């Protein structure tokens, strides 16, 4: 029976009390229950043990089991002990099994068991009905004994542990949507010393919504302190695109109390380093200084964020600086590819805009634009003061209270702004005739024969930061891997994509990428075609060939430089075809053929990469600030590793079928790419699975 959800072992000397018939055979039998902790393979061992200890007495006779119906699974179950004498039975109710043994009075061990059962029975019996001797089931069946106890049963430590576990499981079943919630968050380690020795990340939220987060390593002699702001280029409009990056430049050009010269001298006199960067969703200003200069560095950060002067002459001078920076970026083909990849993947949405903005916007940004951006987006609830290294949390909190009194407490969050203009993935490609032309179609292909390298990026819609499958995509990125010809190794790497590219010698480099945003992402591969197969045929020699040969050369080898009368130039025939096929084959293979060995290798590589990235106070401060803005907390390394270890081959195939199988793709390409397959070819390869 049960009282207050506590199992009670019931003892009886009458077979009819327990509602079972007498055994009709002496042959010992056993029926196990896989859910019975006392059943299975252990029950026969228990029987043999009692039989050996009771040597010389009456032996075990019969054993049966009564399997109750599913609807009665909450009821009590029974182990029954019997002897050859039908009038002398001993019963124990527990689980779903029935055990028949000699009378316990004939065995010392059985007597000990009987005593324990009596004590467990006595614990929940009212004090007025307790006795010093073992009580039979018939006696306990009286109305007085069956009456409910007035006193509450004691709460055992195990019961409290069960309640705590149930409450934690309930929280895991319904987690905060801001938190990363994939697989098991509990680390499975033999030694928890690394977890206990890891420094604690402390977070304090001020009344105005500003958050202060620190990770103290007092043994360090340096520290990094910075401001992470939940604002970037995606919070701009088409007319103001480029304001966030322009503001990053102007923020260091003097304040109401410091000129540019004074600001630079203070940083140099400390021997520190002051820097900033802007992304599509975040803006960061940070300083790396000695431990004794942390208050001074925080004061400078507070001054430039709250009291910038934005001198008109400085604004005009900075326009030229940014325009020159844009020219430098246009020469970095990888930056160009990914900017155009965002433009085609997120067409007509904020994520499709570039960080620097178009040149016409740079020429039209004014002082009012900068101030409006600060008042709208540089608010306390959207900012995090992050520090790592030789800092004390309490001291930093007091400094922040004194140095940041002017921040607005506008309650509008970045999520509310993104809900107005969400990021929508559009599968397409954009075609350009050169680097300087504008978008003329729904294709992105920059055909420029003066560029010797053929480069392209293929991307699928990815996961957001808080998507449950974001961890699996990180593992898939490690499975595809990255490789560069100059690295000197690749043919023996575990990645199938790297092996194909390195062995066939069809590319200069390949790189899998996984970019996360708050409501979307990009997952794919960036590749650069091999240039060792470039060759030149003079125009005079080409003209001496038959017309069919000339047509073949001009059709297969991509271009004829007629203005310079040089001839035909281009990579090896079908080089881009082979490279495109290798990439799409290995990506699509994740949907149906994944080995556990590859997953384990990718998990280990991912964990090692994350650990190596956290070497230094600046990466730690950056990680704290980003995670506080993204998840609302700092995810411990042990928890993150536990989530990574929970990814297996079946998980990879499930996630790949969600994001890759028969899904639209975005494509951006640059250089001599005439032989690159068209968009429909790439789209078909997402569901044409070849073994």
mmCIF file of C-alpha atoms in Angstrom, residues 337-580:
data_model
loop_
_atom_site.group_PDB
_atom_site.id
_atom_site.type_symbol
_atom_site.label_atom_id
_atom_site.label_comp_id
_atom_site.label_asym_id
_atom_site.label_seq_id
_atom_site.Cartn_x
_atom_site.Cartn_y
_atom_site.Cartn_z
ATOM 1 C CA UNK A 337 31.794 38.044 -51.907
ATOM 2 C CA UNK A 338 30.189 37.953 -48.453
ATOM 3 C CA UNK A 339 28.664 41.418 -48.811
ATOM 4 C CA UNK A 340 27.013 40.345 -52.047
ATOM 5 C CA UNK A 341 26.049 37.012 -50.489
ATOM 6 C CA UNK A 342 24.104 38.881 -47.796
ATOM 7 C CA UNK A 343 22.590 41.112 -50.466
ATOM 8 C CA UNK A 344 21.203 38.148 -52.389
ATOM 9 C CA UNK A 345 20.275 36.004 -49.370
ATOM 10 C CA UNK A 346 18.416 38.784 -47.522
ATOM 11 C CA UNK A 347 17.090 40.889 -50.382
ATOM 12 C CA UNK A 348 15.150 44.013 -49.381
ATOM 13 C CA UNK A 349 15.718 43.343 -45.660
ATOM 14 C CA UNK A 350 18.084 45.120 -43.220
ATOM 15 C CA UNK A 351 20.558 42.211 -43.101
ATOM 16 C CA UNK A 352 21.136 42.619 -46.827
ATOM 17 C CA UNK A 353 22.703 46.059 -46.358
ATOM 18 C CA UNK A 354 26.447 46.488 -46.124
ATOM 19 C CA UNK A 355 28.132 47.730 -42.961
ATOM 20 C CA UNK A 356 29.965 50.627 -44.621
ATOM 21 C CA UNK A 357 26.950 51.734 -46.639
ATOM 22 C CA UNK A 358 26.887 53.137 -50.180
ATOM 23 C CA UNK A 359 29.087 56.059 -51.171
ATOM 24 C CA UNK A 360 26.140 58.410 -51.665
ATOM 25 C CA UNK A 361 25.081 57.873 -48.044
ATOM 26 C CA UNK A 362 28.595 58.537 -46.760
ATOM 27 C CA UNK A 363 28.568 61.871 -48.555
ATOM 28 C CA UNK A 364 25.189 62.835 -47.073
ATOM 29 C CA UNK A 365 25.525 61.813 -43.391
ATOM 30 C CA UNK A 366 25.295 64.809 -41.049
ATOM 31 C CA UNK A 367 25.782 65.563 -37.379
ATOM 32 C CA UNK A 368 22.039 65.170 -36.773
ATOM 33 C CA UNK A 369 22.127 61.630 -38.176
ATOM 34 C CA UNK A 370 24.865 60.663 -35.724
ATOM 35 C CA UNK A 371 23.112 62.168 -32.695
ATOM 36 C CA UNK A 372 19.788 60.585 -33.627
ATOM 37 C CA UNK A 373 21.433 57.181 -33.932
ATOM 38 C CA UNK A 374 23.011 57.531 -30.470
ATOM 39 C CA UNK A 375 19.788 58.682 -28.798
ATOM 40 C CA UNK A 376 17.798 55.873 -30.429
ATOM 41 C CA UNK A 377 20.127 52.882 -30.107
ATOM 42 C CA UNK A 378 22.791 53.679 -27.491
ATOM 43 C CA UNK A 379 20.427 53.059 -24.567
ATOM 44 C CA UNK A 380 21.205 51.441 -21.225
ATOM 45 C CA UNK A 381 19.023 48.305 -21.657
ATOM 46 C CA UNK A 382 20.832 47.552 -24.944
ATOM 47 C CA UNK A 383 24.354 47.964 -23.553
ATOM 48 C CA UNK A 384 26.684 45.682 -21.587
ATOM 49 C CA UNK A 385 29.837 46.770 -19.767
ATOM 50 C CA UNK A 386 32.083 43.724 -20.032
ATOM 51 C CA UNK A 387 35.474 43.233 -18.393
ATOM 52 C CA UNK A 388 37.925 40.363 -18.037
ATOM 53 C CA UNK A 389 41.276 39.949 -16.348
ATOM 54 C CA UNK A 390 42.536 41.907 -13.347
ATOM 55 C CA UNK A 391 39.203 43.482 -12.369
ATOM 56 C CA UNK A 392 36.997 43.314 -9.292
ATOM 57 C CA UNK A 393 33.295 43.122 -9.934
ATOM 58 C CA UNK A 394 32.153 45.313 -7.046
ATOM 59 C CA UNK A 395 34.647 48.059 -7.880
ATOM 60 C CA UNK A 396 33.665 48.045 -11.546
ATOM 61 C CA UNK A 397 29.961 48.276 -10.712
ATOM 62 C CA UNK A 398 30.563 51.353 -8.560
ATOM 63 C CA UNK A 399 32.644 52.970 -11.303
ATOM 64 C CA UNK A 400 29.932 52.331 -13.896
ATOM 65 C CA UNK A 401 27.309 53.934 -11.659
ATOM 66 C CA UNK A 402 29.425 57.091 -11.450
ATOM 67 C CA UNK A 403 30.659 57.289 -15.048
ATOM 68 C CA UNK A 404 27.484 56.442 -17.016
ATOM 69 C CA UNK A 405 24.743 58.724 -15.635
ATOM 70 C CA UNK A 406 23.551 60.134 -18.985
ATOM 71 C CA UNK A 407 22.470 56.944 -20.718
ATOM 72 C CA UNK A 408 18.869 56.784 -21.859
ATOM 73 C CA UNK A 409 16.667 54.087 -20.347
ATOM 74 C CA UNK A 410 14.455 53.736 -23.419
ATOM 75 C CA UNK A 411 12.774 50.322 -22.944
ATOM 76 C CA UNK A 412 12.556 49.527 -26.681
ATOM 77 C CA UNK A 413 14.696 46.454 -27.302
ATOM 78 C CA UNK A 414 16.501 45.263 -30.401
ATOM 79 C CA UNK A 415 14.081 42.342 -30.708
ATOM 80 C CA UNK A 416 11.150 44.735 -30.959
ATOM 81 C CA UNK A 417 12.895 46.664 -33.722
ATOM 82 C CA UNK A 418 13.768 43.467 -35.604
ATOM 83 C CA UNK A 419 10.158 42.298 -35.421
ATOM 84 C CA UNK A 420 9.210 45.259 -37.629
ATOM 85 C CA UNK A 421 11.692 44.245 -40.351
ATOM 86 C CA UNK A 422 12.599 40.569 -39.928
ATOM 87 C CA UNK A 423 15.341 38.909 -41.941
ATOM 88 C CA UNK A 424 13.837 36.764 -44.717
ATOM 89 C CA UNK A 425 16.067 34.362 -46.637
ATOM 90 C CA UNK A 426 15.630 34.446 -50.423
ATOM 91 C CA UNK A 427 17.258 31.819 -52.589
ATOM 92 C CA UNK A 428 18.761 33.549 -55.626
ATOM 93 C CA UNK A 429 21.888 34.852 -57.266
ATOM 94 C CA UNK A 430 22.792 38.342 -58.504
ATOM 95 C CA UNK A 431 24.780 39.033 -61.667
ATOM 96 C CA UNK A 432 27.142 41.994 -62.102
ATOM 97 C CA UNK A 433 29.093 42.929 -65.186
ATOM 98 C CA UNK A 434 31.948 44.390 -63.113
ATOM 99 C CA UNK A 435 32.824 45.466 -59.599
ATOM 100 C CA UNK A 436 31.506 49.000 -60.110
ATOM 101 C CA UNK A 437 28.081 48.228 -61.562
ATOM 102 C CA UNK A 438 24.890 48.000 -59.575
ATOM 103 C CA UNK A 439 22.511 45.107 -59.223
ATOM 104 C CA UNK A 440 20.804 44.507 -62.556
ATOM 105 C CA UNK A 441 18.996 41.205 -62.008
ATOM 106 C CA UNK A 442 18.237 38.602 -59.363
ATOM 107 C CA UNK A 443 21.656 36.995 -59.833
ATOM 108 C CA UNK A 444 24.970 37.869 -58.182
ATOM 109 C CA UNK A 445 27.842 37.045 -60.501
ATOM 110 C CA UNK A 446 30.628 39.573 -60.883
ATOM 111 C CA UNK A 447 32.287 38.612 -64.165
ATOM 112 C CA UNK A 448 35.687 40.296 -64.208
ATOM 113 C CA UNK A 449 38.406 38.726 -66.338
ATOM 114 C CA UNK A 450 41.095 40.936 -64.836
ATOM 115 C CA UNK A 451 40.733 38.972 -61.580
ATOM 116 C CA UNK A 452 42.781 35.794 -61.855
ATOM 117 C CA UNK A 453 40.967 33.895 -59.094
ATOM 118 C CA UNK A 454 37.488 32.479 -59.586
ATOM 119 C CA UNK A 455 35.709 32.761 -56.243
ATOM 120 C CA UNK A 456 32.194 31.901 -55.166
ATOM 121 C CA UNK A 457 30.142 31.270 -52.030
ATOM 122 C CA UNK A 458 27.118 28.997 -51.752
ATOM 123 C CA UNK A 459 24.879 29.447 -48.701
ATOM 124 C CA UNK A 460 21.739 27.965 -47.169
ATOM 125 C CA UNK A 461 19.445 29.555 -44.629
ATOM 126 C CA UNK A 462 21.073 28.946 -41.248
ATOM 127 C CA UNK A 463 20.079 28.999 -37.594
ATOM 128 C CA UNK A 464 19.758 31.924 -35.236
ATOM 129 C CA UNK A 465 21.815 32.211 -32.071
ATOM 130 C CA UNK A 466 19.052 30.710 -29.919
ATOM 131 C CA UNK A 467 17.908 28.056 -32.375
ATOM 132 C CA UNK A 468 18.096 24.568 -30.813
ATOM 133 C CA UNK A 469 19.964 23.303 -33.890
ATOM 134 C CA UNK A 470 22.661 25.987 -33.881
ATOM 135 C CA UNK A 471 25.088 23.681 -32.064
ATOM 136 C CA UNK A 472 24.568 20.928 -34.642
ATOM 137 C CA UNK A 473 25.338 23.394 -37.447
ATOM 138 C CA UNK A 474 28.580 24.295 -35.693
ATOM 139 C CA UNK A 475 29.510 20.600 -35.685
ATOM 140 C CA UNK A 476 28.551 20.311 -39.367
ATOM 141 C CA UNK A 477 30.806 23.263 -40.156
ATOM 142 C CA UNK A 478 33.691 21.415 -38.502
ATOM 143 C CA UNK A 479 32.835 18.285 -40.480
ATOM 144 C CA UNK A 480 33.136 20.153 -43.790
ATOM 145 C CA UNK A 481 36.282 21.886 -42.545
ATOM 146 C CA UNK A 482 38.529 24.428 -44.210
ATOM 147 C CA UNK A 483 41.738 24.144 -46.206
ATOM 148 C CA UNK A 484 44.301 26.346 -47.881
ATOM 149 C CA UNK A 485 46.878 25.207 -50.387
ATOM 150 C CA UNK A 486 49.626 27.043 -48.520
ATOM 151 C CA UNK A 487 48.956 25.050 -45.349
ATOM 152 C CA UNK A 488 50.870 22.090 -46.802
ATOM 153 C CA UNK A 489 48.470 19.395 -45.670
ATOM 154 C CA UNK A 490 45.008 18.261 -46.615
ATOM 155 C CA UNK A 491 45.108 14.922 -48.443
ATOM 156 C CA UNK A 492 45.003 13.049 -45.155
ATOM 157 C CA UNK A 493 42.543 15.275 -43.307
ATOM 158 C CA UNK A 494 39.311 13.802 -42.036
ATOM 159 C CA UNK A 495 37.029 16.093 -44.030
ATOM 160 C CA UNK A 496 35.750 14.493 -47.221
ATOM 161 C CA UNK A 497 35.473 17.883 -48.906
ATOM 162 C CA UNK A 498 39.089 18.753 -48.123
ATOM 163 C CA UNK A 499 40.277 15.381 -49.398
ATOM 164 C CA UNK A 500 38.433 15.807 -52.693
ATOM 165 C CA UNK A 501 39.807 19.297 -53.247
ATOM 166 C CA UNK A 502 43.380 18.501 -52.196
ATOM 167 C CA UNK A 503 43.724 15.202 -54.048
ATOM 168 C CA UNK A 504 42.187 16.468 -57.298
ATOM 169 C CA UNK A 505 44.034 19.788 -57.003
ATOM 170 C CA UNK A 506 41.002 21.822 -58.086
ATOM 171 C CA UNK A 507 41.074 24.807 -55.718
ATOM 172 C CA UNK A 508 43.316 27.195 -53.879
ATOM 173 C CA UNK A 509 41.225 27.149 -50.717
ATOM 174 C CA UNK A 510 37.834 26.152 -49.339
ATOM 175 C CA UNK A 511 36.171 27.268 -46.123
ATOM 176 C CA UNK A 512 32.910 26.217 -44.500
ATOM 177 C CA UNK A 513 31.148 29.040 -42.665
ATOM 178 C CA UNK A 514 28.272 29.301 -40.200
ATOM 179 C CA UNK A 515 27.074 32.849 -39.507
ATOM 180 C CA UNK A 516 24.442 33.402 -36.810
ATOM 181 C CA UNK A 517 22.114 36.332 -36.297
ATOM 182 C CA UNK A 518 19.313 36.881 -33.828
ATOM 183 C CA UNK A 519 16.575 35.652 -36.141
ATOM 184 C CA UNK A 520 18.380 33.941 -39.014
ATOM 185 C CA UNK A 521 21.759 32.797 -40.271
ATOM 186 C CA UNK A 522 23.850 31.576 -43.195
ATOM 187 C CA UNK A 523 25.489 28.157 -43.584
ATOM 188 C CA UNK A 524 27.621 27.228 -46.567
ATOM 189 C CA UNK A 525 31.028 27.027 -48.234
ATOM 190 C CA UNK A 526 33.323 29.674 -49.718
ATOM 191 C CA UNK A 527 35.831 28.526 -52.352
ATOM 192 C CA UNK A 528 38.622 29.982 -54.474
ATOM 193 C CA UNK A 529 39.410 28.247 -57.763
ATOM 194 C CA UNK A 530 42.913 27.007 -58.438
ATOM 195 C CA UNK A 531 45.134 29.356 -60.463
ATOM 196 C CA UNK A 532 47.984 26.974 -61.353
ATOM 197 C CA UNK A 533 46.078 25.953 -64.503
ATOM 198 C CA UNK A 534 45.961 29.474 -65.906
ATOM 199 C CA UNK A 535 47.605 29.614 -69.286
ATOM 200 C CA UNK A 536 47.894 31.991 -72.229
ATOM 201 C CA UNK A 537 47.405 31.493 -75.968
ATOM 202 C CA UNK A 538 48.572 34.345 -78.152
ATOM 203 C CA UNK A 539 46.052 35.989 -80.416
ATOM 204 C CA UNK A 540 48.120 35.243 -83.536
ATOM 205 C CA UNK A 541 48.324 31.517 -82.803
ATOM 206 C CA UNK A 542 44.638 31.389 -81.993
ATOM 207 C CA UNK A 543 43.718 32.977 -85.345
ATOM 208 C CA UNK A 544 45.674 30.281 -87.211
ATOM 209 C CA UNK A 545 43.398 27.546 -85.856
ATOM 210 C CA UNK A 546 40.244 26.282 -87.493
ATOM 211 C CA UNK A 547 37.051 28.125 -86.701
ATOM 212 C CA UNK A 548 35.722 25.205 -84.670
ATOM 213 C CA UNK A 549 38.868 25.208 -82.526
ATOM 214 C CA UNK A 550 38.551 28.937 -81.974
ATOM 215 C CA UNK A 551 34.916 28.500 -80.928
ATOM 216 C CA UNK A 552 35.904 25.716 -78.548
ATOM 217 C CA UNK A 553 38.630 27.807 -76.940
ATOM 218 C CA UNK A 554 36.482 30.893 -76.614
ATOM 219 C CA UNK A 555 33.573 28.846 -75.289
ATOM 220 C CA UNK A 556 35.478 26.605 -72.874
ATOM 221 C CA UNK A 557 38.268 28.868 -71.770
ATOM 222 C CA UNK A 558 36.020 31.669 -70.809
ATOM 223 C CA UNK A 559 37.304 34.833 -72.474
ATOM 224 C CA UNK A 560 39.268 36.404 -75.295
ATOM 225 C CA UNK A 561 41.013 39.654 -74.385
ATOM 226 C CA UNK A 562 40.455 41.273 -77.765
ATOM 227 C CA UNK A 563 41.149 44.889 -76.655
ATOM 228 C CA UNK A 564 44.715 43.993 -75.703
ATOM 229 C CA UNK A 565 45.046 41.339 -78.431
ATOM 230 C CA UNK A 566 46.620 38.939 -75.967
ATOM 231 C CA UNK A 567 44.507 35.874 -76.538
ATOM 232 C CA UNK A 568 42.666 33.318 -74.474
ATOM 233 C CA UNK A 569 43.240 33.079 -70.757
ATOM 234 C CA UNK A 570 41.433 31.013 -68.154
ATOM 235 C CA UNK A 571 41.646 28.144 -65.692
ATOM 236 C CA UNK A 572 41.703 24.484 -66.533
ATOM 237 C CA UNK A 573 38.547 23.321 -68.360
ATOM 238 C CA UNK A 574 35.850 21.991 -66.003
ATOM 239 C CA UNK A 575 37.821 23.121 -62.942
ATOM 240 C CA UNK A 576 34.869 25.036 -61.520
ATOM 241 C CA UNK A 577 32.528 22.200 -62.447
ATOM 242 C CA UNK A 578 34.600 19.758 -60.421
ATOM 243 C CA UNK A 579 34.871 22.158 -57.508
ATOM 244 C CA UNK A 580 31.145 22.935 -57.487
#
